[in-house]
Short mmCIF file of C-alpha atoms in Angstrom, two decimals:
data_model
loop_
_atom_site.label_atom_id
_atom_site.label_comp_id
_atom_site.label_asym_id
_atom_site.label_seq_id
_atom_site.Cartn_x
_atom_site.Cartn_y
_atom_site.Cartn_z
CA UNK A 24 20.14 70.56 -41.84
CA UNK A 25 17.83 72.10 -39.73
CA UNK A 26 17.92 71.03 -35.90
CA UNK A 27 15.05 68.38 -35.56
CA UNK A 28 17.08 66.73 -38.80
CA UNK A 29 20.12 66.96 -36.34
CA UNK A 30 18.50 65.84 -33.35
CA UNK A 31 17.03 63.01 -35.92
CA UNK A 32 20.51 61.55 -37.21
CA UNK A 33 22.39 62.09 -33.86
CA UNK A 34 20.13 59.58 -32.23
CA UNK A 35 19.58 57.08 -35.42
CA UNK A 36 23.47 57.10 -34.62
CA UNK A 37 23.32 56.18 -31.48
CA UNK A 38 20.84 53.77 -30.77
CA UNK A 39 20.52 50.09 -31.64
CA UNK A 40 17.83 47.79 -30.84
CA UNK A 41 17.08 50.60 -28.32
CA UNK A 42 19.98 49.96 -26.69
CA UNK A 43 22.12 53.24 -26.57
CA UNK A 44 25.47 51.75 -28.27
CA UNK A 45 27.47 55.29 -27.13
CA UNK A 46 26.78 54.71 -23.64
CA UNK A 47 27.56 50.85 -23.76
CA UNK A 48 31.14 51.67 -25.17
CA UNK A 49 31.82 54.56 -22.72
CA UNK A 50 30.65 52.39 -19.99
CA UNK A 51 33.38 49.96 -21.22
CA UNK A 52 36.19 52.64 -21.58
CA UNK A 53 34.99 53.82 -17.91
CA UNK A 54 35.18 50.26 -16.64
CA UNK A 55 38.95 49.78 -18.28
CA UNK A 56 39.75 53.34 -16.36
CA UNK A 57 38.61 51.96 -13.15
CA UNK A 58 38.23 48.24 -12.77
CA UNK A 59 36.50 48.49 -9.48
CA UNK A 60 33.08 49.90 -11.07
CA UNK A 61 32.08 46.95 -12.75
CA UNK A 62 30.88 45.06 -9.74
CA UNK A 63 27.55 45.03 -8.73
CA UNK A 64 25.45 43.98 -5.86
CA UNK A 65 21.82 42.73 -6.95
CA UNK A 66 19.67 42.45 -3.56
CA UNK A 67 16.08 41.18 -3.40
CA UNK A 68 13.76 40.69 -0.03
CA UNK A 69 10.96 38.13 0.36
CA UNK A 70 8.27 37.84 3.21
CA UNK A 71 6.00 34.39 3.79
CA UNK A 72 2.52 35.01 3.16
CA UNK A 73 0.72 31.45 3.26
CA UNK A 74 1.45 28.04 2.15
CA UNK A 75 3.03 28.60 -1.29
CA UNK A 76 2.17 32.54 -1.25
CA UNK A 77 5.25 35.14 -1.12
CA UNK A 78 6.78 38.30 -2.39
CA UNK A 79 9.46 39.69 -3.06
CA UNK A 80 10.62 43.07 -3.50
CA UNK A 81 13.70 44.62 -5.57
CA UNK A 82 14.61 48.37 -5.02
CA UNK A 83 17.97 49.00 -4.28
CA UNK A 84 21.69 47.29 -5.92
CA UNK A 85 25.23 48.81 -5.79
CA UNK A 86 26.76 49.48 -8.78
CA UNK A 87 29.21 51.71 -10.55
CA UNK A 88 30.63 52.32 -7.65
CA UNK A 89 27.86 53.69 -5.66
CA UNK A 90 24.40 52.58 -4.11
CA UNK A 91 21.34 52.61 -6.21
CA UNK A 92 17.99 53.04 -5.72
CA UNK A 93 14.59 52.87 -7.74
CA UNK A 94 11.51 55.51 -6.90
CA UNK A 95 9.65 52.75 -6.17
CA UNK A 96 10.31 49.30 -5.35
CA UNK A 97 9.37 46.03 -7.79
CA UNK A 98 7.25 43.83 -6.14
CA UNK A 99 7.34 40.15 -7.52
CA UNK A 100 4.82 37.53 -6.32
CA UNK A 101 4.88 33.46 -5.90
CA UNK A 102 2.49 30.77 -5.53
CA UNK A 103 1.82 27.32 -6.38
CA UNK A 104 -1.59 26.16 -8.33
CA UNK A 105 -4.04 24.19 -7.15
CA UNK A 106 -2.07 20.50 -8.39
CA UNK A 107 1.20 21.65 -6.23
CA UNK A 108 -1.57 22.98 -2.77
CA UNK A 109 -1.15 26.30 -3.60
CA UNK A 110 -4.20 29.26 -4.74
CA UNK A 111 -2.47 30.14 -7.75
CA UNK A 112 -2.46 33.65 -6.87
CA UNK A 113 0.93 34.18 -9.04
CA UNK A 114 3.49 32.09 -11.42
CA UNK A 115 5.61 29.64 -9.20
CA UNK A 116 9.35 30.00 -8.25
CA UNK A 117 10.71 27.44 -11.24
CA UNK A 118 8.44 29.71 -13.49
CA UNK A 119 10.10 32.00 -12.51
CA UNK A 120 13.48 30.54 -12.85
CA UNK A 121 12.61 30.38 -16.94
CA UNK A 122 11.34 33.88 -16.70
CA UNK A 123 14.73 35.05 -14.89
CA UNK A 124 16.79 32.66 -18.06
CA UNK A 125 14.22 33.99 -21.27
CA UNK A 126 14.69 37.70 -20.25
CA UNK A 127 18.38 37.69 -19.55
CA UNK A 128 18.92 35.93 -22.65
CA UNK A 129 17.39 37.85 -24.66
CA UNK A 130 18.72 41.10 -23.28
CA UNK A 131 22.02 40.27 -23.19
CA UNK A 132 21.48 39.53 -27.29
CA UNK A 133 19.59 41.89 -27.95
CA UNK A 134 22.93 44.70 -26.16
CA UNK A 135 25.57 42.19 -27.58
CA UNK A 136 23.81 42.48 -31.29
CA UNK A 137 23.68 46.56 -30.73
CA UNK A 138 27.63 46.72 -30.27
CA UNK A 139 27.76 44.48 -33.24
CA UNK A 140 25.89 46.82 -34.89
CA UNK A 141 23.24 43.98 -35.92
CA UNK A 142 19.75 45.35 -36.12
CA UNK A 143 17.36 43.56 -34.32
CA UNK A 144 13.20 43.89 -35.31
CA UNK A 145 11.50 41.02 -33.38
CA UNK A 146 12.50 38.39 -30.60
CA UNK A 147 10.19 36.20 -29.26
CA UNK A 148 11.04 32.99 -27.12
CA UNK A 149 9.62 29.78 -25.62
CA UNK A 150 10.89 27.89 -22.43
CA UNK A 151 10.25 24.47 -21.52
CA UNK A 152 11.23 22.17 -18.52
CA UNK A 153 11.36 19.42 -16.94
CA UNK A 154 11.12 18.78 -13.30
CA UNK A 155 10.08 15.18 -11.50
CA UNK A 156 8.31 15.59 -7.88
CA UNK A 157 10.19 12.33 -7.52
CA UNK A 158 12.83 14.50 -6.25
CA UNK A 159 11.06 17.15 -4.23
CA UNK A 160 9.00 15.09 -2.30
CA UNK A 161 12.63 13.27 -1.31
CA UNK A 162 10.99 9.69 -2.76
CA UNK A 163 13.83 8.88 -5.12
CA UNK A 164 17.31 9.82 -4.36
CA UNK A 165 18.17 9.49 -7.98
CA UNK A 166 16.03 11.74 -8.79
CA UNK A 167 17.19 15.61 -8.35
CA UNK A 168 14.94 18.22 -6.61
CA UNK A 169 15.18 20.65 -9.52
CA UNK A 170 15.39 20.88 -13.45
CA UNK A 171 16.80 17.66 -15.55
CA UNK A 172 17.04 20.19 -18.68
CA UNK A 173 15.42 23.26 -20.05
CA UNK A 174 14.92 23.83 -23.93
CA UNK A 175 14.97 27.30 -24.95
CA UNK A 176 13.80 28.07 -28.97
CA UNK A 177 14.16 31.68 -30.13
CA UNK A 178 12.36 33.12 -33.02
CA UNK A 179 14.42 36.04 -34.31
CA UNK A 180 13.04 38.82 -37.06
CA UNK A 181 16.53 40.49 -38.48
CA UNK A 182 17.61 42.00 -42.31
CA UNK A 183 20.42 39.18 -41.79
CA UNK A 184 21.45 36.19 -43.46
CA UNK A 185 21.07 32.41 -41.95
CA UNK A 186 24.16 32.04 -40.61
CA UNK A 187 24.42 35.64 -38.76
CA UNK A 188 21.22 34.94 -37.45
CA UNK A 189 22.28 31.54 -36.12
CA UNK A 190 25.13 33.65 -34.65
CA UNK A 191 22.71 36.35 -33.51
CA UNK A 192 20.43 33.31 -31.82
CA UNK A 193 24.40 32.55 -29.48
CA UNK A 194 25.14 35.61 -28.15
CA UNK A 195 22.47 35.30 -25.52
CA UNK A 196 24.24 31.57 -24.31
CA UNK A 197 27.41 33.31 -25.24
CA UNK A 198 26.96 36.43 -22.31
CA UNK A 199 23.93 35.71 -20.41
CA UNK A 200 24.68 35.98 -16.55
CA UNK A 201 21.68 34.12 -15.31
CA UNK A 202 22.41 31.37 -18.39
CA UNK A 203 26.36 31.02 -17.42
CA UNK A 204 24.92 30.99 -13.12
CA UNK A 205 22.24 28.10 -14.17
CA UNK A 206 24.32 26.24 -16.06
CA UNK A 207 27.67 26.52 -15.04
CA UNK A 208 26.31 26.59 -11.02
CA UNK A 209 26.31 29.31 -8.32
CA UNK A 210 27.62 28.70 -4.62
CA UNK A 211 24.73 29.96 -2.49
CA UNK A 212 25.04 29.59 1.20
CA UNK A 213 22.14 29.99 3.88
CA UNK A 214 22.15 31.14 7.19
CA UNK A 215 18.82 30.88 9.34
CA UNK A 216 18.25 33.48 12.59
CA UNK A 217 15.03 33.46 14.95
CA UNK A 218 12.68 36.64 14.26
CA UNK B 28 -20.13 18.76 18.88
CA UNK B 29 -22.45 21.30 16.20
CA UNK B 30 -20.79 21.64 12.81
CA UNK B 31 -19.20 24.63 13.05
CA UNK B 32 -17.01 23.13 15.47
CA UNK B 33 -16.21 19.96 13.56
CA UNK B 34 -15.44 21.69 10.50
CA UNK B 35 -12.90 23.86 12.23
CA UNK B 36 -11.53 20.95 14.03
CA UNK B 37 -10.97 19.34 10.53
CA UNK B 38 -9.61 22.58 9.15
CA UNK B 39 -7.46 23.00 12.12
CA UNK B 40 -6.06 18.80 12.00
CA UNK B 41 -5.21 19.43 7.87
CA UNK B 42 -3.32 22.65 7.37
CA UNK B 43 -0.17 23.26 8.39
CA UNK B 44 1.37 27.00 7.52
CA UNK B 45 -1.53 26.73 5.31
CA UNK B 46 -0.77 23.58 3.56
CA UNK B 47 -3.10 20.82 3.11
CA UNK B 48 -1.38 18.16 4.87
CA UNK B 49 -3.60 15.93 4.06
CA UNK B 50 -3.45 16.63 0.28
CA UNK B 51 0.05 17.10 0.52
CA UNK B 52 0.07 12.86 1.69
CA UNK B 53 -2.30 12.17 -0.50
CA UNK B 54 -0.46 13.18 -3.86
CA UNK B 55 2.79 11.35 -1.90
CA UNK B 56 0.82 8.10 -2.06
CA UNK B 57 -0.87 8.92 -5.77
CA UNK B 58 3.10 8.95 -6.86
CA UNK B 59 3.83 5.93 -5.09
CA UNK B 60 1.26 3.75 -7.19
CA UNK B 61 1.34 5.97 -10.45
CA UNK B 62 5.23 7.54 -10.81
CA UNK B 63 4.37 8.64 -13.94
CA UNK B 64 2.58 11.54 -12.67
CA UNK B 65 5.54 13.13 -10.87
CA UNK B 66 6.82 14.50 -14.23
CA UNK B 67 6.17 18.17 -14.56
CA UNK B 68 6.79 20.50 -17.67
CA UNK B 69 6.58 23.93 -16.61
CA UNK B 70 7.06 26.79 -19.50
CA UNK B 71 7.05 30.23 -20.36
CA UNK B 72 6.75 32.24 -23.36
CA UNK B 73 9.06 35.96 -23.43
CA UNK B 74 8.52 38.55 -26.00
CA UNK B 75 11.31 41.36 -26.44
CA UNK B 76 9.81 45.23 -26.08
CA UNK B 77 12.64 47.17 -26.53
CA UNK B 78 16.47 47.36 -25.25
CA UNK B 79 16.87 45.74 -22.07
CA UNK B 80 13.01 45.09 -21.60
CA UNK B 81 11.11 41.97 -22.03
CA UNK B 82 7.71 40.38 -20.81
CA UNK B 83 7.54 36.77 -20.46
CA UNK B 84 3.79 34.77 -19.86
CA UNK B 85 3.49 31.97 -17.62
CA UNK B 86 -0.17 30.11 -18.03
CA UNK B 87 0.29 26.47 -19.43
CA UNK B 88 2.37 23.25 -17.49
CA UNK B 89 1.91 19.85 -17.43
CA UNK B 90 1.38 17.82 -14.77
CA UNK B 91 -0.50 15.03 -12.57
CA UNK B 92 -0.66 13.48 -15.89
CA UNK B 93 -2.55 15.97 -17.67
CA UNK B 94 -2.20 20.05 -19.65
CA UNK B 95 -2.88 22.59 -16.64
CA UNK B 96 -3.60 25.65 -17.39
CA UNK B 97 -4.58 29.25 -15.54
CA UNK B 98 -7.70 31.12 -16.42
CA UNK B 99 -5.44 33.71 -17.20
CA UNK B 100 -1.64 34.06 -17.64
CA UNK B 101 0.56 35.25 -15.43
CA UNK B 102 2.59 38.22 -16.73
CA UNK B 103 6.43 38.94 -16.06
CA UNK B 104 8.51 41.84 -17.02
CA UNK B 105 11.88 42.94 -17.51
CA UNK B 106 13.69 45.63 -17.97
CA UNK B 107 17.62 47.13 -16.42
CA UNK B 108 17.95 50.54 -14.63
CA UNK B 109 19.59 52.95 -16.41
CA UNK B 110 22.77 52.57 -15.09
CA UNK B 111 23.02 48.98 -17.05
CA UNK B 112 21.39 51.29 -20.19
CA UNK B 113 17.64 50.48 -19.72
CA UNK B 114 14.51 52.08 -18.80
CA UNK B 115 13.62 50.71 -15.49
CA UNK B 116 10.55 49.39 -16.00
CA UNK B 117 10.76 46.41 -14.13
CA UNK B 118 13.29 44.27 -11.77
CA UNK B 119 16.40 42.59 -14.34
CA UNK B 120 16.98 39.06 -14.80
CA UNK B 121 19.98 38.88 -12.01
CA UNK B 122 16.77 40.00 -9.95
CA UNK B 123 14.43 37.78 -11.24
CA UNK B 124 17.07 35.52 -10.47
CA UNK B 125 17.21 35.85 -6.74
CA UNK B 126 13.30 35.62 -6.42
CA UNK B 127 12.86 32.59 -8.14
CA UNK B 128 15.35 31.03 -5.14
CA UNK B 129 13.51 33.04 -2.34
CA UNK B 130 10.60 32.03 -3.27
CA UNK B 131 11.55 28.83 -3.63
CA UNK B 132 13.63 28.24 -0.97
CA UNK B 133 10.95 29.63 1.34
CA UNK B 134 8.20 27.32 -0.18
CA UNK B 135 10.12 24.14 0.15
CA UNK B 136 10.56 25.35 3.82
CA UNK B 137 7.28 25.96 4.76
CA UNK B 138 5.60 22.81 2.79
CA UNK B 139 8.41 20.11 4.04
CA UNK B 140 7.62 21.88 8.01
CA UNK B 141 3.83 21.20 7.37
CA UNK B 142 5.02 17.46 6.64
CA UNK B 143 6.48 17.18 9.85
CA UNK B 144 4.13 19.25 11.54
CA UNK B 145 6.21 22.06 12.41
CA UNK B 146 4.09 25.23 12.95
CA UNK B 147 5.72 28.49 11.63
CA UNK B 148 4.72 31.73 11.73
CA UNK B 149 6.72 34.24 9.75
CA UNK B 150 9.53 33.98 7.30
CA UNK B 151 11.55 36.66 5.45
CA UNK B 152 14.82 36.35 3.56
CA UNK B 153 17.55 38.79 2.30
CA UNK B 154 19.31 38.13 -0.82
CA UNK B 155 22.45 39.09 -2.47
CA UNK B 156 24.55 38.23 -4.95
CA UNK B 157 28.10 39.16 -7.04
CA UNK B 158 28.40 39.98 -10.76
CA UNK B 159 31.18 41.67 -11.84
CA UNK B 160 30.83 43.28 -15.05
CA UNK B 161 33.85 41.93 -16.88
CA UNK B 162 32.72 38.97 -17.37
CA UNK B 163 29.52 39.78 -19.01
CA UNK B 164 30.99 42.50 -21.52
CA UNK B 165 34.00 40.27 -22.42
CA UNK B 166 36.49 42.57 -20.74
CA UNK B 167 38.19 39.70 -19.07
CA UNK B 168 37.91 36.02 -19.74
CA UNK B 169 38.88 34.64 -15.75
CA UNK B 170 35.66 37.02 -14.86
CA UNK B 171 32.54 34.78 -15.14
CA UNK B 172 29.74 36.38 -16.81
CA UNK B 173 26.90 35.24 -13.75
CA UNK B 174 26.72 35.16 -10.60
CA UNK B 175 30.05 34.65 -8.38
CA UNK B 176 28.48 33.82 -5.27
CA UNK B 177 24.72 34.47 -3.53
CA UNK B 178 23.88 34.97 0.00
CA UNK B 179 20.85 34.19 1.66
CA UNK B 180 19.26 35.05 5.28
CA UNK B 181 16.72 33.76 6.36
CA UNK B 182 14.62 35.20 9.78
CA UNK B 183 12.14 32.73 10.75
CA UNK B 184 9.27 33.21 13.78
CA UNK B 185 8.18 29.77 14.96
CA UNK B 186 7.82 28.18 18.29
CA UNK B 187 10.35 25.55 18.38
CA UNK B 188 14.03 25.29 19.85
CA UNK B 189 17.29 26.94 18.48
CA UNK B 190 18.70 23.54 17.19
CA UNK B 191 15.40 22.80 15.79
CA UNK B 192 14.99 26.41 14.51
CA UNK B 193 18.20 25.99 12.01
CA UNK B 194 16.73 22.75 10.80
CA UNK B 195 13.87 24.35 9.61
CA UNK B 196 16.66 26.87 8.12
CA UNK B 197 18.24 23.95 6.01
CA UNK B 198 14.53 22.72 4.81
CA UNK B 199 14.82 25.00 1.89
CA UNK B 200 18.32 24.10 0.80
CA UNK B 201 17.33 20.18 1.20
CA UNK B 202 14.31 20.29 -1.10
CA UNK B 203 14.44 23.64 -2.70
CA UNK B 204 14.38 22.77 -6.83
CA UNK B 205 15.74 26.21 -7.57
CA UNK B 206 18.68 25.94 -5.37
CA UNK B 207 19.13 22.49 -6.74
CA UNK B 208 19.03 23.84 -9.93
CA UNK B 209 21.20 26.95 -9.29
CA UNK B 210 23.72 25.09 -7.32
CA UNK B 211 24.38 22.19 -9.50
CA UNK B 212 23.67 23.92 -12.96
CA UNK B 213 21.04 22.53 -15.17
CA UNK B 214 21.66 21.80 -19.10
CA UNK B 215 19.86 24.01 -20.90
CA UNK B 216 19.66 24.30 -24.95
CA UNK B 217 19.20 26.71 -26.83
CA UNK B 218 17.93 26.68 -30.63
CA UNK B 219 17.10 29.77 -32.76
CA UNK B 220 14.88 30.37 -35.89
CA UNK B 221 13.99 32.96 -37.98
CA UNK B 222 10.68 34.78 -37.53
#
C-alpha cells in the first residue's frame, strides 16, 4: 500500500463516531496507572447585566492532572422572554438546563457506542419540560420551584438491529454526568460577599 | 410636571434592577384567578455533529396559556476540549451545566429583590464543580458518574446592610428552579427510536 492508503486505514482504525477510540482506551489505561488524573475541575463565571440578562464565560478547568485553558473563552448568554419580563436577548437558564442534559447525553452515547465499536450515522433529540410558576413565584408550597419531569426522545440512524439500538438509545442515561447530577441530585452550596 | 418628567417618574416607580415590578405583580395576580396559566413547557431540540459536539435549538415553549415562540431560535453548542477527546468548539455539558444554575440563580436573585424593592447594582458568581472520571468511564462503580459537589460565590454591589446583603445571597437558592432542580434531582425519561 502506498502511504495515503496507510494513512487511510490507520485512521478508519481508529476513529468511531469521530470519537478517537485509541485515545479513549489509553486515557483509561493512564487513568488505572494514576488514579489521581481522572478528576476534573469544570469552572464557569457569570456577571448581571439587567433584569433577566447575564453571561457567562467558560475558559479554563483542571484536568489530567494539570490546569487547562482554551485560546479563547466561551461566552454563554441568558435572558427571559417577554411572558417571564425579560428582552429575550438569549435562551433562559432552564433552557439551558435541557441544553446542558440533550448534549451530554448524547455525547456520552455517542463515546460509549465508539468503545463498543457501534457505528453511529445520525442522532437527533427532543427535550420537553415541565415547570409551574406556582412554585417560583413562592404561591404554592406544594408546588416545587423547578422541573416536575423532563421527557427526552432520541431518534437514532445506526446499521443495527432493534434491540442494540434500544441499547444504543441507554448508554447516554447509563453514563451521562449531567443526567446522573439532575437526577440523582448535586449538593451545591452558596456563599454571598459584598463587591 | 411636563411629560418627560412624568414618564421618567413612572419608569423610575416600575423597574427594579430592570424588572417590571409592576408586571412582575400583575402576572402574580393573573395566576391567582387563572392557575392554569402557571404551567410552562419549555423544550429544546439537539442534533449530534460529530464526536463530542452537538448543537441544540431553543425557540418554542408554552406558556401563559398559549405556544410562544422566538422570531428566531436560539442556538447552543457543544463540544469537549481535547483533553476529554473533542474538538473544542464550544463549552461541554458539565459547563453548560454550571451556567444554566448561574444564570439562574442570579435571575431568581435579582427578580425576587425587585419584589421587595431591593435595589442592586452588580452581581457576579464563580462556579465550580467535581467530576471524577471513574465514574463516567465505568472504572469504578462507588465513583458517581456527575457531579460530586458544586460551589458557588456570589459578589454582589448593592446598598443595603451586611445581614441584609446575605439575604439577598440566599434569594437565588430560595427560588432558583435550576438549583431546585439540581439539588433535588428531577425524573427525567428517556425513549429512543430509530431514524
Amino acid at each position: 500500500m502506498n502511504s495515503v492508503k496507510v494513512a487511510t486505514a490507520k485512521m478508519l482504525a481508529k476513529t468511531v463516531n469521530g470519537v478517537a477510540v485509541d485515545d479513549l482506551f489509553n486515557t483509561i489505561d493512564a487513568i488505572k496507572a494514576t488514579p489521581a488524573i481522572a478528576k476534573f475541575k469544570f469552572r464557569i463565571r457569570n456577571q448581571w447585566v439587567d433584569a433577566g440578562q447575564n453571561c457567562s464565560t467558560a475558559d479554563t478547568f483542571y484536568g489530567a492532572g494539570q490546569e487547562q485553558s482554551r485560546p479563547k473563552p466561551f461566552v454563554l448568554e441568558a435572558d427571559e422572554p417577554p411572558v417571564l419580563l425579560g428582552k429575550d436577548s438569549g435562551a433562559n437558564p432552564v433552557e439551558h438546563l435541557l441544553h446542558a442534559l440533550a448534549s451530554c447525553l448524547t455525547t456520552s452515547m455517542v463515546y460509549h457506542a465508539a468503545a463498543r465499536g457501534i457505528h453511529i450515522e445520525e442522532v437527533e433529540s427532543s427535550l420537553e419540560g415541565d415547570i409551574d410558576l406556582h412554585g417560583f413565584l413562592a404561591l404554592d408550597k406544594n408546588v416545587r420551584n423547578g422541573y416536575q419531569g423532563i421527557r427526552v426522545n432520541f431518534k437514532i440512524k445506526a446499521d443495527v438491529p432493534d434491540e442494540k439500538l434500544q441499547e444504543v438509545g441507554q448508554l447516554g442515561p447509563g453514563y451521562s454526568p449531567v443526567f446522573e447530577s439532575l437526577t440523582n441530585g448535586v449538593p451545591v452550596s452558596v456563599t454571598a460577599e459584598r463587591l
